[in-house]
Amino acid sequence: SSVRITCTAPVNIAIIKYWGKRDEELILPLNSSLSISLHQDQLKSTTTAVASPAFSEDKLWLNGQEKSVQESRLQALLHEVRRRAAKRPLEDVQREEEVVESVNSEHRLAPPSWHVHISSKNNFPTGAGLASSASGYACLAFTLAQLFGVRGELSGIARRGSGSACRSMYGGVVRWTHGEQADGADSIAVQVIPESYWPELRVFILVVSDLQKAVSSSEGMRRSVATSRLLQHRATVLVPELLRKAEAAVKAHDFPAFSQLAMCDSNQLHAICLDTHPPIFYLNDTSRQIMRLVHAYNQACAEIRAGYTFDAGPNAFVLTTARDASKLLGLIAHFFPPQTSNSKRYIRGLPLTTD
Ligand code: DP6
């Protein structure tokens, strides 16, 4: 006998960035953050988990390759799911079975003592320079929660894998609230705007480099927290205001305001990276050329019709609306012609919607 579940989770793009932890172990952030989840028709992670009393250990395959399950964050996530599953009230089991039945055709839940075999895949190339850990850990958390019948708030489980993963538990516009509690119980993600709210919004992902980044975001954050005084000011004073304004801009479908806030926040993150000692450089010449192109486009339109945001790497997320999408993509293709195969400097545009 075995229980099997398959689920998917979206990629999310941070508009107001998470940078800095107040607790490394529990992955609790110094500041709240805001992201948009991309449509799952385009980019997503898919996880299948099978639990069986016949398995003698947990196993994991990422994109078909077996990986060690000893990694500490994976262990923390698995432990957290099983801990919650063990607290499941017995009288709930029948009702939970009905819930699981609607997700999958299986009729049972796995007891938390059973070992799991997990296969996780992305429908976008790894090494495309996209953060796959957020959608991957979110998907893992959700799938295991279904398998073991864990209900209620699940983003706190995904967070144990990677901070940004908790935002991939929802579609649309999502806020991860930093929370106050030492155990992280209130450091959770909430959907602030549903998927269908702003269908005109578009995101292009421009892959500038598919090389592994030199400084991981975890390491970069650790360094910034230890050395940047700008970070302290950002976390406590600047982010609360940015968040409030960004949420208001989304609610009002105010693209110029939304896009301006996204650019400011991204530039602020990279300013903090420069203020970090020793400094961290995530952007390269191509990233900066993309920034210039976006500003030139806006100037020519005499209005903000495009924006950009960069995570801990040189790849650009270009924001725009349906009205400007093809014109902007044409300009991008003109100035940054796609280069093939093993060239380190190529750009690929993926039109993405968030509806
Ligand atoms: C720049 O979530 O990858 O993309 O919590 O250590 O796993 P860990 O870090 P991670 O950091 C993401 C940083 C960012 C901004 C963001 O996504 O908010």
Short mmCIF file of C-alpha atoms and ligand atoms in Angstrom, two decimals:
data_model
loop_
_atom_site.label_atom_id
_atom_site.label_comp_id
_atom_site.label_asym_id
_atom_site.label_seq_id
_atom_site.Cartn_x
_atom_site.Cartn_y
_atom_site.Cartn_z
CA SER A 1 0.00 0.00 0.00
CA SER A 2 1.17 3.50 -0.75
CA VAL A 3 -0.18 7.03 -0.98
CA ARG A 4 0.80 9.28 -3.87
CA ILE A 5 0.14 13.01 -4.45
CA THR A 6 1.20 15.40 -7.24
CA CYS A 7 0.98 19.20 -6.89
CA THR A 8 2.37 22.29 -8.63
CA ALA A 9 3.52 25.72 -7.37
CA PRO A 10 4.31 28.99 -9.17
CA VAL A 11 7.49 31.03 -9.50
CA ASN A 12 7.27 34.38 -7.68
CA ILE A 13 9.01 37.65 -8.48
CA ALA A 14 9.72 39.93 -5.52
CA ILE A 15 8.64 43.53 -6.04
CA ILE A 16 9.56 44.66 -2.52
CA LYS A 17 12.52 42.44 -1.66
CA TYR A 18 13.32 40.29 1.34
CA TRP A 19 16.93 40.89 2.37
CA GLY A 20 18.20 39.99 5.83
CA LYS A 21 17.19 37.50 8.49
CA ARG A 22 16.46 37.96 12.17
CA ASP A 23 16.69 34.19 12.69
CA GLU A 24 18.84 31.99 10.44
CA GLU A 25 17.55 28.67 11.73
CA LEU A 26 13.82 29.39 11.40
CA ILE A 27 14.35 31.67 8.35
CA LEU A 28 12.64 34.73 9.80
CA PRO A 29 13.12 37.98 7.88
CA LEU A 30 14.01 41.44 9.12
CA ASN A 31 11.51 43.02 6.73
CA SER A 32 8.22 42.10 5.10
CA SER A 33 8.20 41.57 1.33
CA LEU A 34 5.77 41.60 -1.60
CA SER A 35 5.78 39.48 -4.75
CA ILE A 36 3.76 38.53 -7.80
CA SER A 37 3.30 34.89 -8.65
CA LEU A 38 3.59 34.04 -12.33
CA HIS A 39 0.98 32.11 -14.23
CA GLN A 40 1.54 28.37 -13.84
CA ASP A 41 0.93 27.73 -17.54
CA GLN A 42 4.37 29.17 -18.09
CA LEU A 43 6.70 28.53 -15.16
CA LYS A 44 6.08 26.12 -12.34
CA SER A 45 7.50 23.38 -10.16
CA THR A 46 5.80 19.98 -9.99
CA THR A 47 6.33 17.56 -7.12
CA THR A 48 5.17 13.99 -6.75
CA ALA A 49 5.49 12.41 -3.33
CA VAL A 50 4.85 8.76 -2.55
CA ALA A 51 4.66 7.46 1.02
CA SER A 52 4.82 3.76 1.77
CA PRO A 53 5.43 1.53 4.80
CA ALA A 54 7.76 -0.43 2.49
CA PHE A 55 10.23 2.46 2.17
CA SER A 56 13.16 2.33 4.59
CA GLU A 57 14.28 5.94 4.12
CA ASP A 58 13.27 9.28 2.59
CA LYS A 59 14.60 9.88 -0.92
CA LEU A 60 14.62 12.88 -3.23
CA TRP A 61 15.06 13.37 -6.99
CA LEU A 62 15.47 16.86 -8.45
CA ASN A 63 14.83 17.00 -12.20
CA GLY A 64 15.46 13.28 -12.35
CA GLN A 65 18.74 13.26 -10.41
CA GLU A 66 18.88 11.73 -6.96
CA LYS A 67 19.97 14.20 -4.24
CA SER A 68 20.91 13.74 -0.62
CA VAL A 69 18.07 14.28 1.82
CA GLN A 70 20.54 15.23 4.54
CA GLU A 71 20.55 18.91 3.53
CA SER A 72 19.55 20.82 6.67
CA ARG A 73 16.74 22.93 5.19
CA LEU A 74 15.12 19.91 3.56
CA GLN A 75 15.36 18.10 6.90
CA ALA A 76 13.81 21.10 8.69
CA LEU A 77 10.92 21.16 6.22
CA LEU A 78 10.28 17.39 6.43
CA HIS A 79 10.47 17.53 10.20
CA GLU A 80 8.00 20.41 10.38
CA VAL A 81 5.44 18.63 8.15
CA ARG A 82 5.66 15.43 10.19
CA ARG A 83 5.48 17.34 13.47
CA ARG A 84 2.24 19.00 12.36
CA ALA A 85 0.89 15.75 10.90
CA ALA A 86 1.45 13.97 14.21
CA LYS A 87 -0.74 16.58 15.93
CA ARG A 88 -3.63 15.91 13.54
CA PRO A 89 -6.75 15.07 15.54
CA LEU A 90 -7.98 11.56 14.78
CA GLU A 91 -11.59 12.60 14.30
CA ASP A 92 -10.44 14.86 11.44
CA VAL A 93 -9.03 12.02 9.42
CA GLN A 94 -12.25 11.11 7.66
CA ARG A 95 -12.86 14.69 6.56
CA GLU A 96 -9.26 15.13 5.45
CA GLU A 97 -9.53 12.03 3.33
CA GLU A 98 -12.32 13.73 1.42
CA VAL A 99 -10.11 16.78 0.87
CA VAL A 100 -7.26 14.67 -0.40
CA GLU A 101 -9.60 12.73 -2.61
CA SER A 102 -10.48 15.89 -4.46
CA VAL A 103 -6.81 16.74 -4.99
CA ASN A 104 -5.87 13.26 -6.05
CA SER A 105 -7.72 10.06 -6.69
CA GLU A 106 -6.05 8.39 -3.72
CA HIS A 107 -8.35 7.58 -0.83
CA ARG A 108 -6.03 7.78 2.12
CA LEU A 109 -3.59 9.90 4.02
CA ALA A 110 -0.13 8.69 4.91
CA PRO A 111 0.74 8.29 8.60
CA PRO A 112 3.64 10.62 9.53
CA SER A 113 5.87 7.64 10.35
CA TRP A 114 5.99 6.47 6.72
CA HIS A 115 9.02 7.38 4.62
CA VAL A 116 8.58 9.34 1.40
CA HIS A 117 10.06 9.26 -2.07
CA ILE A 118 9.88 12.71 -3.62
CA SER A 119 10.39 13.73 -7.24
CA SER A 120 10.51 17.46 -7.96
CA LYS A 121 10.74 19.03 -11.43
CA ASN A 122 10.73 22.51 -12.93
CA ASN A 123 9.26 23.16 -16.35
CA PHE A 124 12.00 25.75 -16.95
CA PRO A 125 15.66 24.90 -17.45
CA THR A 126 17.71 24.83 -14.27
CA GLY A 127 20.76 26.92 -14.82
CA ALA A 128 18.57 29.40 -16.69
CA GLY A 129 19.52 31.66 -13.84
CA LEU A 130 16.03 31.62 -12.39
CA ALA A 131 15.52 31.02 -8.71
CA SER A 132 13.95 27.59 -8.68
CA SER A 133 14.21 27.11 -4.94
CA ALA A 134 11.15 29.25 -4.13
CA SER A 135 8.66 27.35 -6.31
CA GLY A 136 10.45 24.07 -5.54
CA TYR A 137 10.24 24.32 -1.75
CA ALA A 138 6.69 25.73 -1.89
CA CYS A 139 5.64 22.78 -4.01
CA LEU A 140 7.37 20.34 -1.71
CA ALA A 141 5.71 21.83 1.38
CA PHE A 142 2.26 21.78 -0.22
CA THR A 143 2.60 18.24 -1.60
CA LEU A 144 3.82 16.78 1.69
CA ALA A 145 1.09 18.62 3.58
CA GLN A 146 -1.53 16.99 1.33
CA LEU A 147 0.13 13.59 1.67
CA PHE A 148 0.21 13.67 5.47
CA GLY A 149 -3.07 15.53 5.86
CA VAL A 150 -1.67 18.73 7.36
CA ARG A 151 -4.20 21.54 7.14
CA GLY A 152 -4.33 25.21 7.93
CA GLU A 153 -1.52 27.68 7.39
CA LEU A 154 1.17 26.03 5.23
CA SER A 155 3.44 28.89 4.14
CA GLY A 156 5.39 28.54 7.40
CA ILE A 157 6.40 25.05 6.27
CA ALA A 158 7.63 26.29 2.87
CA ARG A 159 9.56 29.06 4.64
CA ARG A 160 11.74 26.44 6.34
CA GLY A 161 13.09 25.49 2.92
CA SER A 162 13.72 29.02 1.66
CA GLY A 163 12.34 32.36 2.79
CA SER A 164 11.02 33.42 -0.60
CA ALA A 165 9.31 30.02 -0.98
CA CYS A 166 6.53 30.97 1.44
CA ARG A 167 5.29 33.52 -1.13
CA SER A 168 4.97 30.81 -3.82
CA MET A 169 2.19 29.15 -1.77
CA TYR A 170 -0.28 31.58 -3.35
CA GLY A 171 -1.03 33.07 -6.75
CA GLY A 172 -1.58 36.75 -7.44
CA VAL A 173 0.10 39.37 -5.29
CA VAL A 174 1.47 37.98 -2.04
CA ARG A 175 2.85 39.62 1.10
CA TRP A 176 5.19 37.82 3.49
CA THR A 177 4.77 39.53 6.84
CA HIS A 178 7.97 39.58 8.87
CA GLY A 179 6.15 38.81 12.11
CA GLU A 180 7.18 39.50 15.67
CA GLN A 181 7.13 36.15 17.41
CA ALA A 182 10.38 34.33 18.20
CA ASP A 183 8.99 30.98 16.98
CA GLY A 184 7.95 32.45 13.61
CA ALA A 185 4.27 31.58 14.02
CA ASP A 186 3.25 34.98 12.62
CA SER A 187 5.90 35.10 9.85
CA ILE A 188 3.59 33.87 7.11
CA ALA A 189 2.55 34.68 3.54
CA VAL A 190 -0.89 36.03 2.68
CA GLN A 191 -2.48 36.68 -0.69
CA VAL A 192 -3.27 40.39 -0.92
CA ILE A 193 -4.66 40.40 -4.48
CA PRO A 194 -6.07 37.37 -6.33
CA GLU A 195 -4.61 36.11 -9.62
CA SER A 196 -7.31 37.54 -11.82
CA TYR A 197 -7.12 41.08 -10.49
CA TRP A 198 -4.66 42.69 -12.91
CA PRO A 199 -4.64 40.64 -16.13
CA GLU A 200 -2.89 43.34 -18.17
CA LEU A 201 0.31 43.06 -16.15
CA ARG A 202 3.25 41.41 -17.97
CA VAL A 203 6.68 40.23 -16.84
CA PHE A 204 9.57 39.40 -19.18
CA ILE A 205 12.44 37.42 -17.80
CA LEU A 206 15.67 38.36 -19.52
CA VAL A 207 18.31 35.74 -18.88
CA VAL A 208 21.58 37.63 -18.83
CA SER A 209 23.68 34.85 -17.39
CA ASP A 210 23.00 31.27 -16.49
CA LEU A 211 26.10 30.97 -14.35
CA GLN A 212 25.73 30.08 -10.69
CA LYS A 213 25.90 33.30 -8.68
CA ALA A 214 29.13 33.94 -6.82
CA VAL A 215 27.49 34.89 -3.52
CA SER A 216 24.29 33.01 -2.62
CA SER A 217 21.41 35.13 -1.32
CA SER A 218 21.70 33.50 2.11
CA GLU A 219 25.38 34.37 2.34
CA GLY A 220 24.81 37.84 0.88
CA MET A 221 22.08 38.58 3.43
CA ARG A 222 24.24 37.37 6.28
CA ARG A 223 27.02 39.71 5.18
CA SER A 224 24.65 42.67 4.71
CA VAL A 225 23.05 42.17 8.14
CA ALA A 226 26.50 42.10 9.73
CA THR A 227 27.94 45.15 7.96
CA SER A 228 25.37 47.42 6.27
CA ARG A 229 23.80 50.22 8.26
CA LEU A 230 21.67 51.05 5.23
CA LEU A 231 20.02 47.65 5.67
CA GLN A 232 18.89 48.50 9.19
CA HIS A 233 17.32 51.74 7.94
CA ARG A 234 15.69 49.98 4.99
CA ALA A 235 14.18 47.20 7.12
CA THR A 236 12.69 49.44 9.76
CA VAL A 237 11.88 52.72 7.99
CA LEU A 238 11.87 52.40 4.19
CA VAL A 239 10.24 49.02 3.55
CA PRO A 240 7.02 49.63 5.53
CA GLU A 241 6.37 52.70 3.40
CA LEU A 242 7.34 50.99 0.13
CA LEU A 243 5.03 48.09 0.93
CA ARG A 244 2.08 50.29 1.73
CA LYS A 245 2.52 52.25 -1.49
CA ALA A 246 3.11 49.17 -3.66
CA GLU A 247 -0.04 47.46 -2.37
CA ALA A 248 -2.07 50.61 -2.96
CA ALA A 249 -0.65 50.88 -6.50
CA VAL A 250 -1.64 47.29 -7.33
CA LYS A 251 -5.12 47.79 -5.93
CA ALA A 252 -5.53 50.91 -8.09
CA HIS A 253 -4.03 49.25 -11.21
CA ASP A 254 -1.61 52.18 -11.17
CA PHE A 255 1.19 50.79 -13.32
CA PRO A 256 3.44 53.89 -13.28
CA ALA A 257 3.45 53.99 -9.46
CA PHE A 258 3.83 50.22 -9.13
CA SER A 259 6.66 50.06 -11.60
CA GLN A 260 8.48 53.06 -10.11
CA LEU A 261 8.31 51.45 -6.65
CA ALA A 262 9.63 48.16 -8.03
CA MET A 263 12.61 49.90 -9.66
CA CYS A 264 13.37 51.93 -6.53
CA ASP A 265 13.21 48.89 -4.31
CA SER A 266 15.44 46.83 -6.61
CA ASN A 267 18.00 49.64 -6.78
CA GLN A 268 17.84 49.97 -3.01
CA LEU A 269 18.61 46.27 -2.59
CA HIS A 270 21.64 46.58 -4.86
CA ALA A 271 22.72 49.75 -3.06
CA ILE A 272 22.71 47.72 0.16
CA CYS A 273 24.83 45.10 -1.56
CA LEU A 274 27.36 47.86 -2.33
CA ASP A 275 27.10 49.10 1.25
CA THR A 276 27.93 45.57 2.43
CA HIS A 277 31.53 44.90 3.37
CA PRO A 278 33.15 43.45 1.36
CA PRO A 279 30.67 44.68 -1.29
CA ILE A 280 28.58 42.26 -3.35
CA PHE A 281 28.04 42.87 -7.07
CA TYR A 282 25.06 41.05 -8.51
CA LEU A 283 24.38 43.28 -11.53
CA ASN A 284 26.63 43.32 -14.60
CA ASP A 285 26.99 45.60 -17.66
CA THR A 286 24.10 43.92 -19.45
CA SER A 287 21.86 44.38 -16.40
CA ARG A 288 22.70 48.09 -16.40
CA GLN A 289 22.08 48.38 -20.16
CA ILE A 290 18.63 46.88 -19.62
CA MET A 291 17.98 49.45 -16.89
CA ARG A 292 19.01 52.25 -19.28
CA LEU A 293 16.77 50.88 -22.03
CA VAL A 294 13.77 50.84 -19.68
CA HIS A 295 14.42 54.42 -18.56
CA ALA A 296 14.91 55.57 -22.17
CA TYR A 297 11.64 53.87 -23.14
CA ASN A 298 9.78 55.61 -20.34
CA GLN A 299 11.31 58.93 -21.28
CA ALA A 300 10.25 58.49 -24.91
CA CYS A 301 6.71 57.66 -23.73
CA ALA A 302 6.78 60.65 -21.35
CA GLU A 303 5.27 58.24 -18.83
CA ILE A 304 6.37 55.13 -16.91
CA ARG A 305 5.24 52.20 -19.02
CA ALA A 306 8.01 49.74 -18.15
CA GLY A 307 9.99 48.81 -15.07
CA TYR A 308 12.61 46.32 -13.94
CA THR A 309 13.60 44.40 -10.89
CA PHE A 310 16.69 42.28 -10.14
CA ASP A 311 17.20 39.62 -7.46
CA ALA A 312 20.56 38.34 -6.27
CA GLY A 313 21.88 37.99 -9.82
CA PRO A 314 22.20 39.82 -13.16
CA ASN A 315 18.97 38.55 -14.76
CA ALA A 316 16.28 41.16 -15.33
CA PHE A 317 12.57 40.92 -14.72
CA VAL A 318 11.04 43.57 -16.95
CA LEU A 319 7.58 44.73 -15.95
CA THR A 320 5.06 46.21 -18.31
CA THR A 321 1.41 45.97 -19.37
CA ALA A 322 -0.27 44.31 -22.36
CA ARG A 323 -0.39 47.64 -24.21
CA ASP A 324 3.41 47.98 -24.37
CA ALA A 325 4.41 44.31 -24.33
CA SER A 326 5.16 43.65 -28.00
CA LYS A 327 6.81 47.03 -28.64
CA LEU A 328 9.07 46.61 -25.62
CA LEU A 329 9.92 43.02 -26.52
CA GLY A 330 10.81 44.20 -30.03
CA LEU A 331 13.21 46.79 -28.60
CA ILE A 332 14.74 44.26 -26.25
CA ALA A 333 15.26 41.80 -29.12
CA HIS A 334 16.81 44.61 -31.19
CA PHE A 335 19.28 45.80 -28.56
CA PHE A 336 19.95 42.40 -27.01
CA PRO A 337 19.71 39.90 -29.86
CA PRO A 338 19.32 36.38 -28.48
CA GLN A 339 22.62 34.58 -28.68
CA THR A 340 22.77 30.85 -28.93
CA SER A 341 24.10 27.88 -27.04
CA ASN A 342 27.07 28.27 -24.75
CA SER A 343 27.50 32.02 -25.01
CA LYS A 344 27.57 33.45 -21.52
CA ARG A 345 25.80 36.58 -22.59
CA TYR A 346 22.40 35.84 -23.99
CA ILE A 347 18.94 37.06 -23.37
CA ARG A 348 15.70 35.28 -23.69
CA GLY A 349 12.36 36.99 -23.36
CA LEU A 350 9.45 35.09 -21.93
CA PRO A 351 6.17 36.94 -21.99
CA LEU A 352 4.40 36.15 -18.78
CA THR A 353 1.07 37.12 -17.48
CA THR A 354 -0.08 37.05 -13.91
CA ASP A 355 -3.73 36.43 -14.65
C1 DP6 B 1 16.87 38.81 -3.56
O1 DP6 B 1 14.62 33.19 -0.28
O2 DP6 B 1 16.62 32.66 -1.72
O3 DP6 B 1 15.41 37.06 -4.22
O4 DP6 B 1 15.70 32.47 2.74
O5 DP6 B 1 18.15 32.23 2.55
O6 DP6 B 1 16.66 30.82 1.12
P1 DP6 B 1 16.85 32.15 1.84
O7 DP6 B 1 16.93 33.25 0.71
P2 DP6 B 1 16.04 33.43 -0.59
O8 DP6 B 1 16.28 34.99 -0.86
C2 DP6 B 1 15.64 35.70 -1.86
C3 DP6 B 1 16.22 37.07 -1.96
C4 DP6 B 1 15.74 37.88 -3.13
C5 DP6 B 1 14.57 38.77 -2.76
C6 DP6 B 1 13.22 38.11 -2.61
O9 DP6 B 1 12.94 37.09 -3.25
O10 DP6 B 1 12.43 38.67 -1.84
#
